[in-house]
CSV table of C-alpha atoms in Angstrom, one decimal:
chain,number,residue,atom,x,y,z
A,1,MET,CA,184.1,-149.8,16.6
A,2,ARG,CA,182.4,-151.9,19.4
A,3,GLU,CA,184.9,-154.7,18.7
A,4,ARG,CA,187.7,-152.3,19.0
A,5,VAL,CA,186.5,-150.9,22.3
A,6,ARG,CA,186.0,-154.4,23.6
A,7,LYS,CA,189.5,-155.4,22.6
A,8,THR,CA,190.9,-152.3,24.3
A,9,PHE,CA,189.2,-153.2,27.6
A,10,ARG,CA,190.2,-156.9,27.2
A,11,GLU,CA,193.8,-155.9,26.9
A,12,GLY,CA,193.6,-153.8,30.0
A,13,ASP,CA,194.7,-150.5,28.5
A,14,PRO,CA,192.2,-148.3,30.4
A,15,PHE,CA,193.3,-149.8,33.7
A,16,LEU,CA,196.9,-149.1,32.8
A,17,TRP,CA,196.0,-145.5,32.1
A,18,LEU,CA,194.1,-145.3,35.4
A,19,THR,CA,197.1,-146.7,37.4
A,20,ALA,CA,199.4,-144.3,35.6
A,21,ALA,CA,197.1,-141.4,36.3
A,22,ALA,CA,196.8,-142.4,40.0
A,23,LEU,CA,200.6,-142.5,40.3
A,24,ALA,CA,201.1,-139.2,38.5
A,25,THR,CA,198.5,-137.5,40.7
A,26,SER,CA,200.2,-138.9,43.8
A,27,LEU,CA,203.6,-137.7,42.7
A,28,VAL,CA,202.2,-134.2,41.8
A,29,LEU,CA,200.5,-133.9,45.2
A,30,VAL,CA,203.5,-135.0,47.1
A,31,GLY,CA,205.7,-132.7,45.1
A,32,ALA,CA,203.4,-129.8,45.6
A,33,LEU,CA,203.4,-130.4,49.3
A,34,LEU,CA,207.2,-130.6,49.5
A,35,VAL,CA,207.5,-127.4,47.4
A,36,LEU,CA,205.1,-125.6,49.7
A,37,VAL,CA,206.8,-126.7,52.9
A,38,PHE,CA,210.4,-126.0,51.7
A,39,ARG,CA,209.5,-122.7,50.0
A,40,HIS,CA,208.0,-121.3,53.1
A,41,GLY,CA,210.5,-123.0,55.4
A,42,LEU,CA,213.6,-121.8,53.7
A,43,ALA,CA,212.1,-118.3,53.2
A,44,MET,CA,212.1,-117.8,57.0
A,45,PHE,CA,215.8,-117.1,57.0
A,46,TRP,CA,215.9,-114.5,54.2
A,47,PRO,CA,216.1,-110.9,55.5
A,48,ALA,CA,213.0,-109.4,53.9
A,49,GLU,CA,212.7,-105.7,53.0
A,50,VAL,CA,211.3,-103.3,55.5
A,51,VAL,CA,208.6,-101.0,54.2
A,52,LEU,CA,207.4,-97.7,55.8
A,53,PHE,CA,203.7,-96.9,55.1
A,54,ARG,CA,202.7,-93.3,55.8
A,55,THR,CA,198.9,-92.9,56.1
A,56,LYS,CA,196.9,-89.7,55.4
A,57,ASP,CA,196.2,-89.2,59.1
A,58,GLY,CA,199.9,-88.8,59.8
A,59,ARG,CA,200.6,-92.2,61.3
A,60,GLY,CA,203.4,-94.4,60.2
A,61,TRP,CA,203.8,-98.2,60.1
A,62,LEU,CA,207.1,-99.9,59.5
A,63,GLY,CA,207.5,-103.6,58.9
A,64,GLU,CA,207.7,-106.6,56.5
A,65,VAL,CA,204.9,-107.1,54.0
A,66,TRP,CA,203.3,-110.4,55.2
A,67,GLU,CA,200.2,-110.6,53.0
A,68,LYS,CA,198.4,-108.7,50.2
A,69,ARG,CA,194.6,-108.6,49.6
A,70,GLU,CA,192.8,-107.1,46.6
A,71,ASN,CA,189.3,-106.6,47.8
A,72,PRO,CA,189.5,-104.2,49.5
A,73,PRO,CA,193.1,-103.4,48.6
A,74,ARG,CA,195.2,-103.7,51.7
A,75,VAL,CA,198.4,-105.2,53.0
A,76,ARG,CA,199.2,-107.0,56.2
A,77,LEU,CA,202.4,-105.8,57.8
A,78,LYS,CA,204.5,-107.6,60.4
A,79,VAL,CA,205.2,-104.5,62.5
A,80,GLY,CA,206.7,-106.4,65.4
A,81,ASN,CA,207.2,-104.2,68.5
A,82,ARG,CA,204.8,-106.5,70.4
A,83,ASP,CA,205.7,-104.9,73.7
A,84,VAL,CA,204.7,-101.5,72.3
A,85,TYR,CA,201.8,-102.2,69.9
A,86,GLY,CA,200.4,-105.3,71.7
A,87,THR,CA,200.4,-107.3,68.4
A,88,ASP,CA,202.8,-108.4,65.7
A,89,PHE,CA,200.6,-107.7,62.7
A,90,ARG,CA,198.5,-104.8,61.4
A,91,TRP,CA,196.4,-104.3,58.3
A,92,VAL,CA,197.0,-101.2,56.3
A,93,GLU,CA,194.3,-100.0,53.9
A,94,LEU,CA,196.1,-98.9,50.7
A,95,GLY,CA,193.4,-96.3,50.0
A,96,GLU,CA,194.5,-94.5,53.2
A,97,VAL,CA,198.2,-94.6,52.4
A,98,GLU,CA,199.9,-91.4,51.5
A,99,SER,CA,203.4,-92.7,50.8
A,100,VAL,CA,205.4,-96.0,50.7
A,101,LEU,CA,209.1,-95.8,51.5
A,102,ARG,CA,211.9,-98.2,51.9
A,103,PRO,CA,214.3,-96.3,54.2
A,104,ARG,CA,217.9,-97.6,53.9
A,105,ASP,CA,218.5,-96.9,57.6
A,106,ALA,CA,215.4,-98.9,58.8
A,107,ALA,CA,216.7,-101.7,61.0
A,108,VAL,CA,215.4,-105.0,62.3
A,109,PHE,CA,216.3,-105.8,65.9
A,110,GLU,CA,216.0,-109.5,66.7
A,111,ARG,CA,215.4,-109.8,70.4
A,112,ARG,CA,215.5,-112.7,72.9
A,113,GLU,CA,212.0,-111.6,74.1
A,114,TRP,CA,209.0,-109.8,72.5
A,115,GLY,CA,210.0,-110.7,69.0
A,116,ASN,CA,211.4,-108.3,66.4
A,117,LEU,CA,211.7,-104.6,66.8
A,118,TYR,CA,211.5,-102.4,63.6
A,119,GLY,CA,212.8,-98.9,63.8
A,120,PHE,CA,215.7,-96.5,63.4
A,121,LEU,CA,218.8,-96.5,65.7
A,122,GLU,CA,219.1,-93.1,67.4
A,123,GLU,CA,221.6,-93.6,70.1
A,124,VAL,CA,223.6,-96.0,72.2
A,125,ARG,CA,223.8,-95.4,75.9
A,126,HIS,CA,225.7,-96.8,78.9
A,127,GLY,CA,223.5,-96.1,81.9
A,128,ASP,CA,222.8,-92.3,81.8
A,129,ARG,CA,225.8,-91.6,79.6
A,130,SER,CA,225.5,-91.3,75.8
A,131,LEU,CA,228.1,-93.3,73.9
A,132,ALA,CA,227.2,-92.3,70.4
A,133,ARG,CA,224.4,-90.8,68.4
A,134,GLY,CA,223.3,-90.9,64.7
A,135,PRO,CA,225.3,-92.9,62.2
A,136,ALA,CA,228.2,-93.2,64.6
A,137,ALA,CA,226.0,-95.2,66.9
A,138,TRP,CA,226.2,-98.3,64.6
A,139,ALA,CA,229.9,-98.9,65.2
A,140,VAL,CA,229.4,-98.7,68.9
A,141,LEU,CA,226.3,-100.9,68.8
A,142,ARG,CA,228.2,-103.6,66.9
A,143,ARG,CA,231.0,-103.5,69.5
A,144,LYS,CA,228.4,-103.7,72.4
A,145,LEU,CA,226.6,-106.6,70.7
A,146,GLU,CA,229.8,-108.6,70.6
A,147,GLU,CA,230.4,-107.9,74.3
A,148,ALA,CA,226.8,-108.9,75.0
A,149,ARG,CA,227.3,-112.1,73.1
A,150,LYS,CA,230.4,-113.0,75.1
A,151,ALA,CA,228.5,-112.1,78.4
A,152,ARG,CA,225.6,-114.4,77.4
A,153,GLU,CA,228.0,-117.3,76.6
A,154,HIS,CA,229.8,-116.8,79.9
A,155,ILE,CA,226.5,-116.8,81.8
A,156,SER,CA,225.3,-119.9,80.0
A,157,GLU,CA,228.6,-121.7,80.8
A,158,LEU,CA,228.2,-120.8,84.5
A,159,GLU,CA,224.6,-121.9,84.7
A,160,ARG,CA,224.9,-125.1,82.7
A,161,GLY,CA,228.4,-126.0,83.8
A,162,GLU,CA,229.6,-125.5,87.3
A,163,MET,CA,226.3,-124.3,88.8
A,164,ALA,CA,224.5,-127.4,87.4
A,165,ARG,CA,227.1,-129.7,88.8
A,166,ILE,CA,226.9,-128.0,92.2
A,167,HIS,CA,223.1,-128.4,92.3
A,168,ALA,CA,223.4,-132.0,91.4
A,169,ARG,CA,226.0,-132.5,94.2
A,170,LEU,CA,223.8,-130.7,96.7
A,171,GLU,CA,220.7,-132.7,95.7
A,172,LYS,CA,222.7,-136.0,96.1
A,173,SER,CA,224.0,-134.8,99.5
A,174,ARG,CA,220.4,-133.9,100.6
A,175,ARG,CA,219.1,-137.4,99.6
A,176,LEU,CA,221.9,-139.1,101.5
A,177,GLY,CA,221.5,-136.8,104.5
A,178,LYS,CA,225.1,-135.6,104.4
A,179,GLU,CA,226.6,-132.2,104.6
A,180,ALA,CA,227.9,-130.6,101.4
A,181,GLU,CA,230.6,-128.4,102.8
A,182,GLY,CA,231.9,-125.8,100.5
A,183,PHE,CA,229.3,-126.3,97.8
A,184,GLU,CA,226.7,-123.9,99.3
A,185,ALA,CA,229.4,-121.2,99.5
A,186,ARG,CA,230.5,-121.7,96.0
A,187,ALA,CA,226.9,-121.7,94.7
A,188,GLU,CA,226.4,-118.4,96.5
A,189,ASP,CA,229.6,-117.0,94.8
A,190,ILE,CA,228.3,-118.0,91.4
A,191,ARG,CA,224.9,-116.5,92.0
A,192,ARG,CA,226.5,-113.2,93.0
A,193,GLU,CA,228.8,-113.4,89.9
A,194,LEU,CA,225.7,-114.0,87.7
A,195,GLU,CA,223.8,-111.1,89.1
A,196,ALA,CA,226.8,-108.8,88.6
A,197,LEU,CA,227.2,-109.9,85.0
A,198,ARG,CA,223.5,-109.3,84.3
A,199,ARG,CA,223.6,-106.0,86.0
A,200,ALA,CA,226.6,-104.8,84.0
A,201,ALA,CA,225.2,-106.1,80.8
A,202,SER,CA,221.9,-104.3,81.3
A,203,LEU,CA,223.6,-100.9,81.4
A,204,ASP,CA,224.2,-100.8,77.6
A,205,ARG,CA,221.0,-99.8,75.8
A,206,ALA,CA,220.1,-98.9,72.3
A,207,VAL,CA,217.6,-96.0,71.8
A,208,VAL,CA,215.4,-96.9,68.8
A,209,ARG,CA,212.9,-94.5,67.2
A,210,LEU,CA,209.7,-96.2,65.9
A,211,ALA,CA,207.7,-95.3,62.8
A,212,SER,CA,205.1,-93.9,65.1
A,213,GLY,CA,207.6,-91.3,66.4
A,214,GLU,CA,208.1,-92.7,69.9
A,215,THR,CA,211.4,-94.0,71.2
A,216,VAL,CA,212.1,-97.3,72.9
A,217,ASP,CA,215.1,-98.3,75.1
A,218,VAL,CA,216.3,-101.8,74.2
A,219,PRO,CA,218.9,-103.5,76.4
A,220,VAL,CA,221.8,-104.6,74.1
A,221,PHE,CA,222.0,-107.8,76.2
A,222,GLU,CA,218.6,-108.8,74.9
A,223,ILE,CA,219.4,-108.2,71.2
A,224,VAL,CA,220.4,-111.3,69.2
A,225,ARG,CA,221.3,-109.4,66.0
A,226,VAL,CA,220.6,-106.2,64.1
A,227,TYR,CA,220.5,-105.7,60.4
A,228,ARG,CA,219.4,-103.1,57.8
A,229,PRO,CA,218.0,-105.2,54.9
A,230,ASN,CA,217.0,-102.3,52.6
A,231,GLY,CA,220.6,-101.1,52.2
A,232,ALA,CA,222.3,-104.5,52.0
A,233,GLY,CA,223.6,-106.2,48.9
A,234,LEU,CA,223.0,-109.8,47.8
A,235,THR,CA,226.3,-111.1,49.3
A,236,THR,CA,225.5,-109.5,52.7
A,237,LYS,CA,222.0,-110.9,52.7
A,238,LEU,CA,223.4,-114.4,51.9
A,239,GLY,CA,225.7,-114.1,54.9
A,240,TRP,CA,222.8,-113.2,57.2
A,241,TYR,CA,220.8,-116.1,55.7
A,242,ALA,CA,223.6,-118.6,56.4
A,243,ARG,CA,224.0,-117.3,60.0
A,244,LYS,CA,220.2,-117.5,60.7
A,245,LEU,CA,220.1,-121.0,59.2
A,246,TRP,CA,223.0,-122.1,61.4
A,247,GLU,CA,221.4,-120.6,64.4
A,248,PHE,CA,218.2,-122.5,63.7
A,249,LEU,CA,220.1,-125.8,63.5
A,250,SER,CA,222.5,-125.3,66.3
A,251,SER,CA,220.9,-123.2,69.1
A,252,ASP,CA,218.2,-123.6,71.7
A,253,PRO,CA,214.7,-122.3,71.2
A,254,ARG,CA,213.5,-119.1,72.7
A,255,GLU,CA,210.2,-117.1,73.0
A,256,ALA,CA,208.1,-120.2,73.8
A,257,ASN,CA,209.8,-122.1,70.9
A,258,THR,CA,208.6,-119.6,68.3
A,259,GLU,CA,212.1,-118.1,67.8
A,260,GLY,CA,215.7,-119.4,67.9
A,261,GLY,CA,216.8,-122.9,67.1
A,262,VAL,CA,215.7,-126.4,67.3
A,263,PHE,CA,218.9,-128.2,68.2
A,264,PRO,CA,217.5,-130.0,71.3
A,265,ALA,CA,214.6,-131.3,69.1
A,266,ILE,CA,216.9,-132.5,66.4
A,267,PHE,CA,219.1,-134.3,68.9
A,268,GLY,CA,216.1,-135.9,70.7
A,269,THR,CA,214.5,-137.1,67.4
A,270,VAL,CA,217.7,-138.7,66.1
A,271,LEU,CA,218.6,-140.3,69.5
A,272,MET,CA,215.0,-141.6,69.9
A,273,VAL,CA,215.0,-143.1,66.4
A,274,LEU,CA,218.4,-144.8,67.0
A,275,LEU,CA,217.3,-146.3,70.3
A,276,MET,CA,214.0,-147.4,68.7
A,277,THR,CA,216.0,-149.1,65.9
A,278,LEU,CA,218.3,-150.9,68.4
A,279,ALA,CA,215.2,-152.2,70.2
A,280,VAL,CA,213.0,-153.2,67.4
A,281,VAL,CA,215.4,-154.8,64.9
A,282,PRO,CA,216.5,-157.8,67.2
A,283,PHE,CA,213.0,-158.6,68.3
A,284,GLY,CA,211.5,-158.2,64.8
A,285,VAL,CA,214.1,-160.3,63.1
A,286,VAL,CA,214.1,-163.1,65.7
A,287,ALA,CA,210.3,-163.2,65.5
A,288,ALA,CA,210.3,-163.3,61.7
A,289,LEU,CA,213.0,-166.0,61.7
A,290,TYR,CA,211.0,-168.2,64.1
A,291,LEU,CA,207.7,-167.8,62.2
A,292,HIS,CA,209.3,-168.4,58.8
A,293,GLU,CA,212.1,-170.9,59.5
A,294,TYR,CA,211.2,-172.9,62.6
A,295,ALA,CA,207.5,-172.7,63.4
A,296,ARG,CA,205.3,-175.5,62.1
A,297,ARG,CA,202.6,-174.4,59.7
A,298,GLY,CA,199.2,-174.5,61.3
A,299,TRP,CA,196.4,-172.4,62.7
A,300,PHE,CA,198.5,-171.0,65.6
A,301,VAL,CA,201.1,-169.6,63.3
A,302,SER,CA,198.4,-168.2,61.0
A,303,ALA,CA,196.7,-166.6,64.0
A,304,VAL,CA,200.0,-165.0,65.1
A,305,ARG,CA,200.6,-163.6,61.6
A,306,ILE,CA,197.1,-162.2,61.5
A,307,ALA,CA,197.6,-160.6,65.0
A,308,VAL,CA,200.9,-159.1,63.9
A,309,ASN,CA,199.3,-157.6,60.7
A,310,ASN,CA,196.4,-156.3,62.7
A,311,LEU,CA,198.8,-154.7,65.2
A,312,ALA,CA,200.0,-152.4,62.4
A,313,GLY,CA,196.5,-151.0,62.3
A,314,VAL,CA,196.1,-150.1,65.9
A,315,PRO,CA,196.0,-146.3,66.5
A,316,SER,CA,199.3,-145.0,67.8
A,317,ILE,CA,197.7,-143.3,70.8
A,318,VAL,CA,196.7,-146.8,72.0
A,319,PHE,CA,200.4,-147.7,72.0
A,320,GLY,CA,201.0,-144.5,74.0
A,321,VAL,CA,198.5,-145.5,76.6
A,322,PHE,CA,200.1,-149.0,76.8
A,323,GLY,CA,203.6,-147.4,77.1
A,324,LEU,CA,202.4,-145.1,79.9
A,325,GLY,CA,200.9,-147.9,81.9
A,326,PHE,CA,203.4,-150.7,81.3
A,327,PHE,CA,206.8,-149.0,80.7
A,328,VAL,CA,206.4,-145.8,82.7
A,329,TYR,CA,204.3,-146.8,85.7
A,330,THR,CA,204.9,-150.5,86.0
A,331,LEU,CA,208.4,-151.1,84.8
A,332,GLY,CA,209.8,-147.6,85.7
A,333,GLY,CA,208.1,-147.7,89.1
A,334,THR,CA,209.6,-151.1,89.8
A,335,ILE,CA,213.1,-149.9,88.8
A,336,ASP,CA,212.7,-146.8,91.1
A,337,GLY,CA,211.6,-149.1,94.0
A,338,LEU,CA,214.6,-151.4,93.5
A,339,PHE,CA,217.5,-149.1,92.6
A,340,PHE,CA,216.5,-145.4,93.3
A,341,ARG,CA,214.7,-145.7,96.5
A,342,ASP,CA,216.7,-142.8,98.0
A,343,ARG,CA,215.2,-140.4,95.4
A,344,LEU,CA,211.6,-141.3,96.1
A,345,PRO,CA,209.0,-139.8,96.1
A,346,SER,CA,210.6,-138.0,93.1
A,347,PRO,CA,210.5,-140.6,90.3
A,348,THR,CA,213.6,-141.4,88.2
A,349,TYR,CA,212.4,-144.0,85.7
A,350,GLY,CA,208.8,-143.9,86.9
A,351,THR,CA,208.1,-140.9,84.7
A,352,GLY,CA,208.3,-140.2,81.0
A,353,GLY,CA,211.7,-140.4,79.4
A,354,ILE,CA,213.4,-141.1,76.1
A,355,LEU,CA,213.9,-144.8,76.9
A,356,TRP,CA,210.2,-145.4,77.4
A,357,ALA,CA,209.3,-143.4,74.4
A,358,SER,CA,211.8,-145.4,72.3
A,359,LEU,CA,210.4,-148.7,73.5
A,360,THR,CA,206.9,-147.7,72.9
A,361,LEU,CA,207.7,-146.7,69.3
A,362,ALA,CA,209.6,-150.0,69.0
A,363,LEU,CA,206.4,-151.8,69.8
A,364,LEU,CA,204.5,-149.6,67.3
A,365,THR,CA,206.9,-150.4,64.4
A,366,LEU,CA,207.5,-154.1,65.3
A,367,PRO,CA,204.9,-155.4,62.8
A,368,VAL,CA,206.6,-153.5,60.0
A,369,VAL,CA,210.0,-155.1,60.7
A,370,VAL,CA,208.4,-158.6,61.1
A,371,VAL,CA,206.5,-158.4,57.9
A,372,ALA,CA,209.4,-157.0,55.9
A,373,THR,CA,211.8,-159.5,57.3
A,374,GLU,CA,209.5,-162.4,56.5
A,375,GLU,CA,209.2,-161.1,52.9
A,376,GLY,CA,213.0,-161.0,52.7
A,377,LEU,CA,213.3,-164.6,54.1
A,378,ALA,CA,210.7,-165.8,51.5
A,379,ALA,CA,212.8,-164.3,48.7
A,380,VAL,CA,215.8,-166.4,49.6
A,381,PRO,CA,216.0,-169.2,47.0
A,382,ARG,CA,215.2,-172.7,48.3
A,383,GLU,CA,218.3,-174.1,46.6
A,384,LEU,CA,220.5,-172.2,48.9
A,385,ARG,CA,218.9,-173.8,52.0
A,386,GLU,CA,218.9,-177.2,50.5
A,387,GLY,CA,222.5,-176.9,49.3
A,388,SER,CA,223.7,-175.9,52.8
A,389,LEU,CA,221.8,-178.7,54.5
A,390,ALA,CA,223.1,-181.2,51.9
A,391,LEU,CA,226.7,-180.2,52.8
A,392,GLY,CA,226.1,-181.2,56.4
A,393,ALA,CA,225.2,-177.8,58.0
A,394,THR,CA,222.7,-177.7,60.7
A,395,GLN,CA,219.5,-175.7,60.4
A,396,PHE,CA,220.9,-173.1,62.7
A,397,GLU,CA,224.1,-172.8,60.7
A,398,THR,CA,222.0,-172.6,57.5
A,399,VAL,CA,219.9,-169.8,58.9
A,400,TRP,CA,222.7,-167.9,60.4
A,401,ARG,CA,225.3,-168.2,57.6
A,402,VAL,CA,223.2,-168.5,54.4
A,403,VAL,CA,219.6,-167.4,54.8
A,404,LEU,CA,219.9,-164.4,57.1
A,405,PRO,CA,222.7,-162.7,55.1
A,406,HIS,CA,220.6,-163.0,51.9
A,407,ALA,CA,217.6,-161.6,53.7
A,408,LEU,CA,219.4,-158.6,55.0
A,409,PRO,CA,218.1,-156.2,52.2
A,410,GLY,CA,214.6,-157.1,53.3
A,411,VAL,CA,215.4,-156.5,56.9
A,412,LEU,CA,216.8,-153.1,56.1
A,413,THR,CA,213.7,-152.3,54.1
A,414,GLY,CA,211.7,-152.9,57.3
A,415,VAL,CA,214.1,-150.8,59.2
A,416,ILE,CA,213.7,-147.9,56.7
A,417,LEU,CA,209.9,-148.0,57.0
A,418,ALA,CA,210.1,-148.3,60.8
A,419,MET,CA,212.5,-145.3,61.1
A,420,ALA,CA,210.3,-143.2,58.8
A,421,ARG,CA,207.2,-143.9,60.9
A,422,ALA,CA,208.9,-143.5,64.2
A,423,ALA,CA,210.4,-140.1,63.3
A,424,GLY,CA,206.9,-138.7,62.4
A,425,GLU,CA,204.9,-140.1,65.3
A,426,VAL,CA,203.8,-137.7,68.0
A,427,ALA,CA,200.8,-139.1,69.9
A,428,PRO,CA,202.5,-141.9,71.8
A,429,LEU,CA,205.4,-139.5,72.7
A,430,MET,CA,203.0,-137.1,74.4
A,431,LEU,CA,202.3,-139.7,77.0
A,432,THR,CA,205.8,-141.3,77.4
A,433,GLY,CA,208.4,-138.6,77.6
A,434,VAL,CA,208.4,-135.7,75.1
A,435,VAL,CA,208.2,-132.2,76.5
A,436,LYS,CA,207.8,-128.7,75.1
A,437,LEU,CA,211.2,-127.5,76.5
A,438,ALA,CA,213.9,-129.8,77.9
A,439,PRO,CA,216.5,-128.0,80.0
A,440,GLU,CA,219.1,-130.8,79.5
A,441,LEU,CA,220.0,-133.2,76.7
A,442,PRO,CA,219.8,-137.0,77.3
A,443,LEU,CA,223.6,-137.1,76.4
A,444,ASP,CA,226.2,-135.0,78.3
A,445,SER,CA,229.5,-135.2,80.0
A,446,GLU,CA,228.1,-136.3,83.4
A,447,TRP,CA,228.2,-139.9,84.4
A,448,PRO,CA,226.7,-142.2,83.0
A,449,PHE,CA,226.8,-139.8,80.0
A,450,LEU,CA,223.6,-141.3,78.4
A,451,HIS,CA,220.7,-140.4,80.6
A,452,LEU,CA,217.8,-142.6,79.3
A,453,GLU,CA,215.5,-141.4,82.1
A,454,ARG,CA,215.5,-137.8,80.9
A,455,LYS,CA,212.6,-136.2,79.0
A,456,PHE,CA,213.4,-134.9,75.5
A,457,MET,CA,212.3,-132.7,72.7
A,458,HIS,CA,211.0,-134.0,69.3
A,459,LEU,CA,210.6,-132.2,66.0
A,460,GLY,CA,207.1,-133.6,65.4
A,461,PHE,CA,205.9,-132.4,68.8
A,462,HIS,CA,207.7,-129.1,68.2
A,463,ILE,CA,205.6,-128.6,65.1
A,464,TYR,CA,202.4,-129.4,66.9
A,465,ASP,CA,203.4,-127.2,69.9
A,466,VAL,CA,204.4,-124.2,67.8
A,467,GLY,CA,201.6,-124.5,65.3
A,468,PHE,CA,198.7,-125.2,67.6
A,469,GLN,CA,199.7,-124.3,71.2
A,470,SER,CA,201.5,-121.0,70.5
A,471,PRO,CA,199.7,-117.9,71.7
A,472,ASN,CA,200.9,-116.1,68.5
A,473,VAL,CA,200.2,-118.7,65.8
A,474,GLU,CA,200.5,-116.3,62.9
A,475,ALA,CA,204.0,-115.2,63.8
A,476,ALA,CA,205.0,-118.8,64.4
A,477,LYS,CA,204.0,-120.0,60.9
A,478,PRO,CA,207.5,-119.7,59.4
A,479,MET,CA,208.9,-121.7,62.3
A,480,VAL,CA,206.3,-124.4,61.6
A,481,TYR,CA,207.2,-124.6,58.0
A,482,ALA,CA,211.0,-124.6,58.7
A,483,THR,CA,210.7,-127.3,61.3
A,484,THR,CA,208.5,-129.4,59.0
A,485,ALA,CA,211.0,-129.1,56.2
A,486,LEU,CA,213.8,-130.0,58.6
A,487,LEU,CA,211.9,-133.1,59.8
A,488,VAL,CA,211.3,-134.2,56.2
A,489,ALA,CA,215.0,-133.7,55.4
A,490,LEU,CA,216.0,-135.6,58.5
A,491,VAL,CA,213.8,-138.6,57.6
A,492,PHE,CA,215.1,-138.4,54.1
A,493,VAL,CA,218.7,-138.5,55.3
A,494,LEU,CA,218.1,-141.4,57.7
A,495,ASN,CA,216.3,-143.4,55.0
A,496,LEU,CA,219.1,-142.6,52.5
A,497,SER,CA,221.7,-143.9,54.9
A,498,ALA,CA,219.7,-147.2,55.3
A,499,MET,CA,219.2,-147.4,51.5
A,500,TRP,CA,222.9,-146.9,50.9
A,501,LEU,CA,223.7,-149.7,53.4
A,502,ARG,CA,221.1,-152.0,51.7
A,503,ALA,CA,222.6,-151.3,48.3
A,504,ARG,CA,226.1,-152.2,49.6
A,505,LEU,CA,224.8,-155.4,51.0
A,506,ARG,CA,223.1,-156.3,47.8
A,507,ARG,CA,226.3,-155.7,45.8
A,508,ARG,CA,228.3,-157.7,48.3
A,509,LEU,CA,225.9,-160.6,48.1
A,510,ALA,CA,225.8,-160.4,44.3
A,511,SER,CA,229.6,-160.6,44.1
A,512,SER,CA,229.8,-163.4,46.7
A,513,ALA,CA,227.3,-165.4,44.6
A,514,VAL,CA,229.5,-165.1,41.5
């Protein structure tokens, strides 16, 4: 028996089991985390049932069941109506409940401010005049919602289009000390038009009866959508789900980022990762080529390699401090002094922006690209180099035409790792350009189209902001899960694209070798 155990250990079977168990545990933990994130994130868009609890003291609470507890038996309801109740959630003791109903006419009003409103539509009014009451009010409300949507789009076009261009022109004229004839008058006309649009839109109001019995007037202009989940079929709910998911991906955030969409954060994250990749790949590849192909072996090269490897272990916030001091204050301040002196003391490049954030992350991920590229260069067979040199090629021609193409899969491996790390970093960005809410995207139709000096939104910072800085953290939980799932999916898509490109290169190299 002892000999058998000794033979088992000598052959290494227990260590094989341990490594297999470690791998299986890691996969299970990662899988469980992904299931948790995607389950809660994707559930955010599903129109949940609305339940009406009547208690023995005659009070009523209408909302979505958020959580259940057994001891004591009670449920936590998302009752919404924050402007009325002062909170989004309320515990209901089941021992005090007299009846539980699921009214088919109970409606969810998603608003631009104050969160959801749960109640029953009573009437639609235009000023002091009643347009419709009872069931007939729904058809009128749908028509008014469509008019309100068009009014919001028109207002947004005016504010972000012509009004923004006029403000930019006025600001430029002020800096140059010139008169901006005609622009002040046009700006005043647009302001009057905006006021008239908002005044006209505010006349339409929906009168909603709450479960507590009181009625609330809701401006139709502030309602994003209304639906009655209890009476809807599966197809209708799937339609609402798709519309809410599209709104999440394509619209701007609202309610301090806890509602609405995350399109500016998606755009900022993707653009920052692309700029970072453009910056880090040339530097990383050139540095690795010099270290592996040209530098003479010795203590200095070893010291440089040790420094590069140690750089990967430096906390990311240190890179953020360096980026703030070097890129933002020193380099950006110098650029402002040389090229944007007329805008001072307002900084242009001497403040945080997407360019400085991208360069800071390029420094952060540089060791990854250097190490991966060196590994790729080391994997190129020596016979290829010797054959090229024997045929009369110079060392540069050998490196450029033979070694580097065969090392490209290794380079792309480093790019994949760098993109994954850059997309998830938050700490350096908080010092170099990310903001909670960016009024403008870094890319638009105004010359020079790509505005590298602008601040930007980022999905990772959005998660931190909504999850830890929001005044209503409990209500913001679904948004945290949904944004996390989106960030994971985005990193997966970026990595998948790089892996697809790497696989194509490998196939091409394999076919050329034949």
